Coordinates of C-alpha atoms in Angstrom, one line a residue:
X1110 CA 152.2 109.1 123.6
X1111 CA 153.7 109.4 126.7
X1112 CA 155.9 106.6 128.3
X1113 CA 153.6 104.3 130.5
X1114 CA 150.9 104.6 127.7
X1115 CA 153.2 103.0 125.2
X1116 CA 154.2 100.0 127.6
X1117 CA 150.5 99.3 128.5
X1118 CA 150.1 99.5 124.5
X1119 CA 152.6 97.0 123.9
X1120 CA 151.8 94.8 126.7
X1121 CA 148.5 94.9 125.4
X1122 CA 149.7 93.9 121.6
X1123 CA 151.6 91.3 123.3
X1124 CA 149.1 89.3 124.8
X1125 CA 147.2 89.9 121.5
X1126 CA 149.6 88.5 119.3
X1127 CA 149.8 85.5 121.7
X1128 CA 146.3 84.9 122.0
X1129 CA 145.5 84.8 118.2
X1130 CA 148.7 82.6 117.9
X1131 CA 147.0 80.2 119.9
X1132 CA 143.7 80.2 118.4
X1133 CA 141.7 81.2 121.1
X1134 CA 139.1 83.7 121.8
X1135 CA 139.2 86.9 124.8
X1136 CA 136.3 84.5 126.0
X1137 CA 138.4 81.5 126.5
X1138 CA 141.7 83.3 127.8
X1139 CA 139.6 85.3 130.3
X1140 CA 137.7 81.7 131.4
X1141 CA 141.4 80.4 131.7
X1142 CA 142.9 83.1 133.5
X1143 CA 139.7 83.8 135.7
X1144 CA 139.1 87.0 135.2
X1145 CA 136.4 88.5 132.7
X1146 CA 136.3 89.3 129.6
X1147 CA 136.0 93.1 129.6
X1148 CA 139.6 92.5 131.5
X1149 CA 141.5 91.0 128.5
X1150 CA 139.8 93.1 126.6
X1151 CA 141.1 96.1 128.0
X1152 CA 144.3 94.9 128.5
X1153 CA 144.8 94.2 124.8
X1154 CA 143.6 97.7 124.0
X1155 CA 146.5 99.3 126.0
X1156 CA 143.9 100.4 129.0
X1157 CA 144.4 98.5 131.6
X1158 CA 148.0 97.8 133.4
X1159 CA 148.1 94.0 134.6
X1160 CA 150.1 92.7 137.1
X1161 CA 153.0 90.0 137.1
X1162 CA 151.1 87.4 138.1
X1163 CA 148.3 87.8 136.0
X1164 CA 150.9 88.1 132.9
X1165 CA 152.7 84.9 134.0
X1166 CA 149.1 83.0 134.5
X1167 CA 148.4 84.2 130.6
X1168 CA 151.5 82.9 129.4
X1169 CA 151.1 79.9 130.8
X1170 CA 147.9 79.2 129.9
X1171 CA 148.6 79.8 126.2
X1172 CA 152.0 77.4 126.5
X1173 CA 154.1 79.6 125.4
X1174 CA 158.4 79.3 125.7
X1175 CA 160.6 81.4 127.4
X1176 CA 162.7 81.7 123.9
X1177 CA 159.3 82.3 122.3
X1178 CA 158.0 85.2 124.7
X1179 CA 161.2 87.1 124.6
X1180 CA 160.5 86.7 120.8
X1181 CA 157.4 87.8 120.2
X1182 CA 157.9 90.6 122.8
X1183 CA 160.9 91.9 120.5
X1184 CA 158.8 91.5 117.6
X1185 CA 155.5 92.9 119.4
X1186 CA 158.0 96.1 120.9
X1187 CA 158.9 97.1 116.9
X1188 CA 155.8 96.8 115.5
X1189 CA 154.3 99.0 118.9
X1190 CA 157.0 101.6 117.6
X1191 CA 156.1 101.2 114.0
X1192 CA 152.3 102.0 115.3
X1193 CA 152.7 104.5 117.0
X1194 CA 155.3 106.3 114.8
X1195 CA 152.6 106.1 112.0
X1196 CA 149.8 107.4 114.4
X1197 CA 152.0 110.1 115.0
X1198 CA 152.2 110.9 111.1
X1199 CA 148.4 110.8 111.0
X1200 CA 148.2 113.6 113.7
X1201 CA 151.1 115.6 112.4
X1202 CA 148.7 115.8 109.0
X1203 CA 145.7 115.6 110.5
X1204 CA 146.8 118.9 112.3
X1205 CA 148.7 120.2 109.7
X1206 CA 145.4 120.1 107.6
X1207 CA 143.7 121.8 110.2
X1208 CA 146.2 124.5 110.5
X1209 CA 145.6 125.1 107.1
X1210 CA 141.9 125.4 107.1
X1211 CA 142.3 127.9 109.7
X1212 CA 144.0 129.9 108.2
X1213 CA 142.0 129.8 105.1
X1214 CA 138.7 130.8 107.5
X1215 CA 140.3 133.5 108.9
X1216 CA 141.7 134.9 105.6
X1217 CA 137.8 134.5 104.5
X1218 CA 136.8 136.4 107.8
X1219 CA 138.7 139.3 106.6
X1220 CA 137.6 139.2 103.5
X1221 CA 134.2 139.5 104.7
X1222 CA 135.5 142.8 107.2
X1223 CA 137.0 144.5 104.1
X1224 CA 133.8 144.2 102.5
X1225 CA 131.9 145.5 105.0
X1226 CA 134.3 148.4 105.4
X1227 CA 133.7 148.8 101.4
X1228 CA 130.5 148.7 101.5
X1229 CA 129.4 152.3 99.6
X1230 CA 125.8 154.0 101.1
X1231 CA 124.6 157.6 100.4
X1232 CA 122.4 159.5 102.2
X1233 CA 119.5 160.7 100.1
X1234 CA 118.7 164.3 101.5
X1235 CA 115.2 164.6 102.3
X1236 CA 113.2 168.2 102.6
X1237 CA 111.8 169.0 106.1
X1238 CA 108.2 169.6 104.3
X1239 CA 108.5 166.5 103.1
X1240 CA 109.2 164.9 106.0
X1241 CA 106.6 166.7 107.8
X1242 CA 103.7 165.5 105.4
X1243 CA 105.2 162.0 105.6
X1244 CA 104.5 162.2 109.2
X1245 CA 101.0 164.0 108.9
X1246 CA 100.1 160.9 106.8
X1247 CA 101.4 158.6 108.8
X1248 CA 99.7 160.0 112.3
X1249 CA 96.5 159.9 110.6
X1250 CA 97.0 156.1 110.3
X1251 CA 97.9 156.4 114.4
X1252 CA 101.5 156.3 113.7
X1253 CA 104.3 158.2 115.6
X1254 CA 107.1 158.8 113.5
X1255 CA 110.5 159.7 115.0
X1256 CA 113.2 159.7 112.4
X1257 CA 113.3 158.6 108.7
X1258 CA 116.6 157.6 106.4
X1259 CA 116.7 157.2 102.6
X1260 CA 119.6 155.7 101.6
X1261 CA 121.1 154.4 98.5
X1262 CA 123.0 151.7 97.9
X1263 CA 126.8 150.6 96.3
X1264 CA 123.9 149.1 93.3
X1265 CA 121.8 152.6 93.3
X1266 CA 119.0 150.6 94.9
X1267 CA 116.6 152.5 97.5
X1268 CA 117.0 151.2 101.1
X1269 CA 114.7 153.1 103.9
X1270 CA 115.1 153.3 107.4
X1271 CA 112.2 154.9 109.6
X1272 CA 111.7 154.7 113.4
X1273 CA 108.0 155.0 114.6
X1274 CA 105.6 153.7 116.8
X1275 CA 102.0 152.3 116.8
X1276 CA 99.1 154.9 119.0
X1277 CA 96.2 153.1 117.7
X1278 CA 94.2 149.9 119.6
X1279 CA 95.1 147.7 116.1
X1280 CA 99.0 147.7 115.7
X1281 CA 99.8 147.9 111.7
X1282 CA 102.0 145.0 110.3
X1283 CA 105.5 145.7 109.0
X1284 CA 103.9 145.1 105.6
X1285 CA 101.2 147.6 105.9
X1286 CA 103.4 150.3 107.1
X1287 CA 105.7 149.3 104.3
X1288 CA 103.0 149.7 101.6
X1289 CA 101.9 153.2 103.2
X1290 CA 105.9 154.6 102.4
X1291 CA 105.6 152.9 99.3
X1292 CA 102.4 155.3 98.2
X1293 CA 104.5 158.5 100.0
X1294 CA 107.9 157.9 98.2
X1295 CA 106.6 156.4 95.1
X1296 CA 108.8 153.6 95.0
X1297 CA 107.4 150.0 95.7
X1298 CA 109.3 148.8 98.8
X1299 CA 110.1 145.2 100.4
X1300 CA 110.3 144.5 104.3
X1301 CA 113.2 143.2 105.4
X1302 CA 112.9 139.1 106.9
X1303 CA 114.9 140.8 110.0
X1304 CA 111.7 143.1 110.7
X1305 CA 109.0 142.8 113.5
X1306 CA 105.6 141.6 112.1
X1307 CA 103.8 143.8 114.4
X1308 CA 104.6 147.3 115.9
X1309 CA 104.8 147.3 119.3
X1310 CA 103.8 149.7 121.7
X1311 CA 107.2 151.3 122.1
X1312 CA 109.6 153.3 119.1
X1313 CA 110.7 150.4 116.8
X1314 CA 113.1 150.7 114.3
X1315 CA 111.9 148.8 110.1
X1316 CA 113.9 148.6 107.0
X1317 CA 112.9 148.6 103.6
X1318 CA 114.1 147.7 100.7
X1319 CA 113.3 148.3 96.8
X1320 CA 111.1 145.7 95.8
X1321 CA 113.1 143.3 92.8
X1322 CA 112.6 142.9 89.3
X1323 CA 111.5 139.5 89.5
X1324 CA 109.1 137.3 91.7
X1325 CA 109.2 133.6 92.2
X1326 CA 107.6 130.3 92.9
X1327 CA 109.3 127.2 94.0
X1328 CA 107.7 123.4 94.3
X1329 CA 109.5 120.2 95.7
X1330 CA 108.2 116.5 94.6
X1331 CA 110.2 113.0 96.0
X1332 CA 110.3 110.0 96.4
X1333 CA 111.8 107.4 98.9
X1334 CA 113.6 104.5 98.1
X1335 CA 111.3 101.6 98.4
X1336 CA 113.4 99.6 100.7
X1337 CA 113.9 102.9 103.3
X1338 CA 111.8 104.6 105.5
X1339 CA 113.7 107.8 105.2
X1340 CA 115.0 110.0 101.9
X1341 CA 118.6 110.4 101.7
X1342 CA 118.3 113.3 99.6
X1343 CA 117.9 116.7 101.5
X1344 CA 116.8 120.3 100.1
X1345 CA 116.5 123.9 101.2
X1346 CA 115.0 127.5 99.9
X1347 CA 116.4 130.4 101.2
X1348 CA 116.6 134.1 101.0
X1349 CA 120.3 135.4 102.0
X1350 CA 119.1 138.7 101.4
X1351 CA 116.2 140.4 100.4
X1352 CA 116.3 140.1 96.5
X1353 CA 118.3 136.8 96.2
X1354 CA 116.9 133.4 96.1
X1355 CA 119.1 130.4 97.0
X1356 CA 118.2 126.4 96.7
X1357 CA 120.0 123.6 97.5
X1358 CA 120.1 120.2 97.1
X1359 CA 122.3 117.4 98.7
X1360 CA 122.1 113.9 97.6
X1361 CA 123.5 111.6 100.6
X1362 CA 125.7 108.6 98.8
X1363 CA 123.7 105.5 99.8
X1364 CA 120.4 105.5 101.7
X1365 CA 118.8 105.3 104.7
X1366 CA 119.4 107.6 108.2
X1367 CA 123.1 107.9 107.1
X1368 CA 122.4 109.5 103.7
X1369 CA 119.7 111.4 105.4
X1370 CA 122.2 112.4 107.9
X1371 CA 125.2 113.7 106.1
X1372 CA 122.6 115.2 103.1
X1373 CA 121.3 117.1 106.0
X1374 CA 124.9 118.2 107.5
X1375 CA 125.6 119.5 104.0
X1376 CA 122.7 121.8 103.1
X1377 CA 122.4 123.2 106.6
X1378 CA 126.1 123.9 107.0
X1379 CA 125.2 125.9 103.2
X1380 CA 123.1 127.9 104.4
X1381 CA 124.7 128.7 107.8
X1382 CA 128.3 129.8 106.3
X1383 CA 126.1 131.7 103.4
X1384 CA 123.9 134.0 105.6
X1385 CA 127.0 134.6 107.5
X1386 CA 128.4 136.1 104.5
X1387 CA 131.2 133.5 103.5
X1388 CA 131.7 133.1 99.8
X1389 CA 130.8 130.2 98.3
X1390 CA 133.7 128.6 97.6
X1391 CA 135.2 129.0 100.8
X1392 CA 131.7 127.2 102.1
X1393 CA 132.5 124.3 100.1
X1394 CA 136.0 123.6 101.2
X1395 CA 135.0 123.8 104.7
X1396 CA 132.1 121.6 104.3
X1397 CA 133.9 119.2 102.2
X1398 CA 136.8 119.2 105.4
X1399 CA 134.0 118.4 107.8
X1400 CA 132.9 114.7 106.1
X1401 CA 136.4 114.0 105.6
X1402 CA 137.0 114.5 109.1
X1403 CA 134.4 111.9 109.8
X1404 CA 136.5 109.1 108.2
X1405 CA 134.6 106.1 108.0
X1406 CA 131.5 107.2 109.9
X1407 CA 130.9 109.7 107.2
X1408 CA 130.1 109.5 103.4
X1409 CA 130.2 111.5 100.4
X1410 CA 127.8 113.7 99.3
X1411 CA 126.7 115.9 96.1
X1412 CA 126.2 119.3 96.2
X1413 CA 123.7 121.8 93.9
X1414 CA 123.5 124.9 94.3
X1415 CA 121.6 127.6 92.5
X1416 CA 121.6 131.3 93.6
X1417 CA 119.2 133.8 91.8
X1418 CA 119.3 137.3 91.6
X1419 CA 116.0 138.9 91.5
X1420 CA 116.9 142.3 90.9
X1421 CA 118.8 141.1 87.2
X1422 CA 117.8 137.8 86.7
X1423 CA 121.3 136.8 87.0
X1424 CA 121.5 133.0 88.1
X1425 CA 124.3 130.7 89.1
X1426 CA 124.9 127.2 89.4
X1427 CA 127.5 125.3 92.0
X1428 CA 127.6 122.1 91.4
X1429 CA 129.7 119.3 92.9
X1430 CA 129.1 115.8 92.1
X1431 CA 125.1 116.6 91.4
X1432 CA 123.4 115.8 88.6
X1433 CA 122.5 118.0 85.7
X1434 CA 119.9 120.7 85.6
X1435 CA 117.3 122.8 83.5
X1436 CA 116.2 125.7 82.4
X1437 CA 113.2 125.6 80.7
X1438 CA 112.0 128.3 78.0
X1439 CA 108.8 127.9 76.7
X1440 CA 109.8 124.8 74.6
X1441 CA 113.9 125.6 74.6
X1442 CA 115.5 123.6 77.4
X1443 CA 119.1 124.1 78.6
X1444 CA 120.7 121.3 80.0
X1445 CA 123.9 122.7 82.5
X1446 CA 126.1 119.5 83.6
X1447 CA 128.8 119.0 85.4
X1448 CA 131.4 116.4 85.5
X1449 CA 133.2 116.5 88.5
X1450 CA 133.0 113.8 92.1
X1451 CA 130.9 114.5 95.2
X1452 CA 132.5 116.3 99.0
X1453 CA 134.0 114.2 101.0
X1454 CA 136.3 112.1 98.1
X1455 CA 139.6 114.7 97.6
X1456 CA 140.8 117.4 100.1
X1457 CA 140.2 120.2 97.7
X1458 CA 137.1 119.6 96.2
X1459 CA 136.4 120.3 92.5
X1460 CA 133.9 123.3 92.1
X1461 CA 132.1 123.9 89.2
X1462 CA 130.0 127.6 88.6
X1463 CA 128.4 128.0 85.8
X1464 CA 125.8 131.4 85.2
X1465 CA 122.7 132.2 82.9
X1466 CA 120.6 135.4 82.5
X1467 CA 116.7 134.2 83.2
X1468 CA 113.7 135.5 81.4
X1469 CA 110.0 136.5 82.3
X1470 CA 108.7 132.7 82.2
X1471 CA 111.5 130.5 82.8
X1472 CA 112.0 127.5 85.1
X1473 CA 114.7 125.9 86.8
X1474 CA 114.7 122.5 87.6
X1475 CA 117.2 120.5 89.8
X1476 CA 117.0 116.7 90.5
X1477 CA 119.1 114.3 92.6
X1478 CA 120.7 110.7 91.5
X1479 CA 117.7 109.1 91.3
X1480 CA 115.7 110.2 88.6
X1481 CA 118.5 109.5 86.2
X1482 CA 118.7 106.3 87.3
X1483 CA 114.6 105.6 86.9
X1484 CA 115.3 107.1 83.3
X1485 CA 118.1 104.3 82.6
X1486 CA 115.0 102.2 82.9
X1487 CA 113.4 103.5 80.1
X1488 CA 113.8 106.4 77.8
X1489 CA 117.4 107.4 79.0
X1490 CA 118.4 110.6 80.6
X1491 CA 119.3 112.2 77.2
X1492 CA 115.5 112.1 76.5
X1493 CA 114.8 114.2 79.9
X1494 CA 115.2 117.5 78.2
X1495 CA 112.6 116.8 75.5
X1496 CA 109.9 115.7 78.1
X1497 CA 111.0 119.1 79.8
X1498 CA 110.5 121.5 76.8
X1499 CA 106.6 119.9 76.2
X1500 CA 105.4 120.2 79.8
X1501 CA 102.6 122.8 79.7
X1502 CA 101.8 123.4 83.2
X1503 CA 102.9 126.5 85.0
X1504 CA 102.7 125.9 88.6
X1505 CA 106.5 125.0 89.4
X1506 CA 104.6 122.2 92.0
X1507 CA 102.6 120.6 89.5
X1508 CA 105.6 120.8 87.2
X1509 CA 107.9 119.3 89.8
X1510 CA 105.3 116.3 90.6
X1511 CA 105.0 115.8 86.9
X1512 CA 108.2 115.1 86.1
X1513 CA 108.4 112.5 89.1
X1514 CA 105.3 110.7 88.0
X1515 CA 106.9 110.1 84.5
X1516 CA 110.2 108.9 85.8
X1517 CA 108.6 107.1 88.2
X1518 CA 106.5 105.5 84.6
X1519 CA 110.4 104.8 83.4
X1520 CA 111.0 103.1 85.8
X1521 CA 107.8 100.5 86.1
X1522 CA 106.7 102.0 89.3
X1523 CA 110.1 100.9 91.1
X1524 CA 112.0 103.5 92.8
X1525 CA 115.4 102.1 93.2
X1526 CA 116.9 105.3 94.7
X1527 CA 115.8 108.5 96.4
X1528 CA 114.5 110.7 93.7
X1529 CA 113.8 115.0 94.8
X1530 CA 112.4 117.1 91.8
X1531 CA 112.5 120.8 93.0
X1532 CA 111.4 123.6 90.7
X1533 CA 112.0 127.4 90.6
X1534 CA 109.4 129.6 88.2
X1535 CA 110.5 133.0 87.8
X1536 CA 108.2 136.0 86.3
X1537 CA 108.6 139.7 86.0
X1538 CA 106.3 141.6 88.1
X1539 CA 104.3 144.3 85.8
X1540 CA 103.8 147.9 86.1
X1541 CA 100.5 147.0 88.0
X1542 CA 102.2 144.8 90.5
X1543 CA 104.5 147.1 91.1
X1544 CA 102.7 150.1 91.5
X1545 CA 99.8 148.3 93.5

């Protein structure tokens, strides 16, 4: 803080002091002094400089001694110094902590170069015969093709580029032209999310990918608190890449447009940092910095995460601070729980991963705060897995608003607290799925 700053500071403390000493309001010492209120205001918040006569007509008007002014001035002056020195400690940590984050992004940045530059992809050699009949077929479907790639993957999977161009009156979708290479090569092949839906009249350039192992189905069901407008509880489905399947769901502490608002924050920033390739924990921490930089404007929030590899079948669960989740088998249900506090409490956040291996049939199902606390109302949450394991239906949807209903039913039809259901079926596709 630089010199005339800290004078105007403790000026402004000074008349403070005095004022609240006295018992009276900005309202009465700016009626006393003449001047208005937004003046004394300012003055006591160190922004405006006032001048001698203004200062004497203040002390004055508050009756205040000489032995009493040079008092409370020396008094005022140390705890000025004491202020500031202590705002100054905030900084130096507040910047210190920054400095640190920083440097933890950039060491994830490079992390993220280093496995780009490890990334492993073959070129699969591919006969100029073959090639030529792949183009035959595809010029009698009025396609051009220019140039054609099969590569394989660091995971042995089949990636394809191929560069061509539409001839016809009726461009072809991406899909279409991705189901005609899937009949040439044999191998059932996905379009990328990055690819054009139609071909344009120029050479465009489409990927493909080996289709997964597994398919899904997701379905969301909630509930607003009854004394809001707006859910604090927020939720996303995403693809990261072609063959994963990522959800998240953020339950806002409180309710309301500020739950609603840092919920949001949470699972957006999720699925910015993860699409640009930052590892999950790393994510976390920097979300988790963000609401504590918001310090009393912002709350805490939970965090679940659950990120599912279609290819295996391998699934993951983050949580932080989120309530527990399910995996239904037929009748088996496994409950994975977590015991740790929500982002925005500690400055390294407590992370909890925890992985299964899904079947042909299963579901996962994640819920926020509130449907626990409907089932306190009636059956307990301990009770939750049983209702689970005899549901019948097998549309995740369905599933999703059936489990809402009956908490809802706990609960006597009150909805204390947002409640979010969201359900994830997963199913093998068959040899006819795959080779239609």
């Amino acid at each position: 803080m630089k010199n005339e700053e800290q004078k105007l500071y403790q000026i402004g403390e000074y008349v403070r002091i005095c004022r609240k000493k006295g018992g009276y309001s900005q309202e009465e010492l700016a009626e006393g002094v003449d001047v208005s209120k937004m003046t004394i205001s300012r003055i006591e918040n160190g922004e405006n400089a006032m001048s001698i006569l203004l200062f004497f007509q203040i002390v004055s008007f508050l009756d205040i001694s000489e032995e009493e002014v040079i008092r409370l001035f020396r008094n005022c002056d140390k705890e000025c110094r004491e202020a500031v020195d202590r705002r100054a400690i905030l900084w130096q940590k507040k910047l210190s902590e920054n400095k640190s984050l920083m440097v933890d992004q950039l060491r994830e940045m490079s992390k993220i170069m280093m496995e780009l530059a490890k990334e492993n992809r073959r070129c699969v050699p591919m006969s100029s015969r073959r090639f030529k009949q792949i183009a035959h077929a595809f010029k009698e479907m009025e396609l051009q093709l220019k140039s054609l790639y099969l590569i394989e993957n660091e995971n042995g999977r089949t990636e394809i580029s191929v560069t061509l161009k539409g001839k016809g009156k009726n461009p072809l979708s991406s899909d279409e032209v991705g189901d005609l290479l899937s009949v040439l090569l044999g191998t059932h092949l996905s379009s990328r999310q990055d690819n054009k839906f139609f071909l344009s009249e120029g050479f465009e350039t489409l990927y493909y990918v080996e289709e997964s192992r597994f398919h899904t189905l997701t379905g969301v069901a909630k509930a607003v608190k009854e004394t809001e407008q707006i859910s604090g509880d927020n939720y996303s489905f995403f693809e990261m890449e072609t063959g994963n399947l990522t959800a998240v769901l953020s339950d806002g502490m409180g309710s309301g447009d500020k739950a609603c608002a840092d919920s949001t924050m949470v699972v957006e920033l999720v699925q910015r940092f993860l699409e640009a390739g930052f590892q999950m924990e790393m994510a976390i921490q920097m979300i988790n910095s963000t609401l504590l930089s918001g310090g009393e404007q912002s709350n805490m929030s939970t965090l679940d995460v659950c990120s599912l590899d279609l290819y295996s079948g391998e699934c993951h669960f983050i949580k932080v601070g989120s309530s527990s989740s399910y995996i239904k088998r037929q009748h088996l249900v496994d409950r994975i729980s977590s015991g740790n506090l929500p982002l925005g409490i500690f400055q390294k956040p407590d992370v909890e991963s925890i992985g299964r291996t899904l079947m042909d049939g299963d579901y996962i199902i994640m819920i926020s705060d509130g449907i626990l606390d409907a089932l306190s109302q009636g059956i307990g949450e301990d009770m939750l897995s049983e209702f689970i394991g005899s549901l019948t239906v097998e549309n995740p949807g369905e599933m999703a608003n059936t489990i809402l209903r009956y908490c809802i039913q706990q609960s006597r039809g009150h909805i204390r607290d947002d409640m979010t259901v969201m359900v994830i079926g997963i199913w093998e596709r068959n040899v006819e799925d795959r080779a239609s």
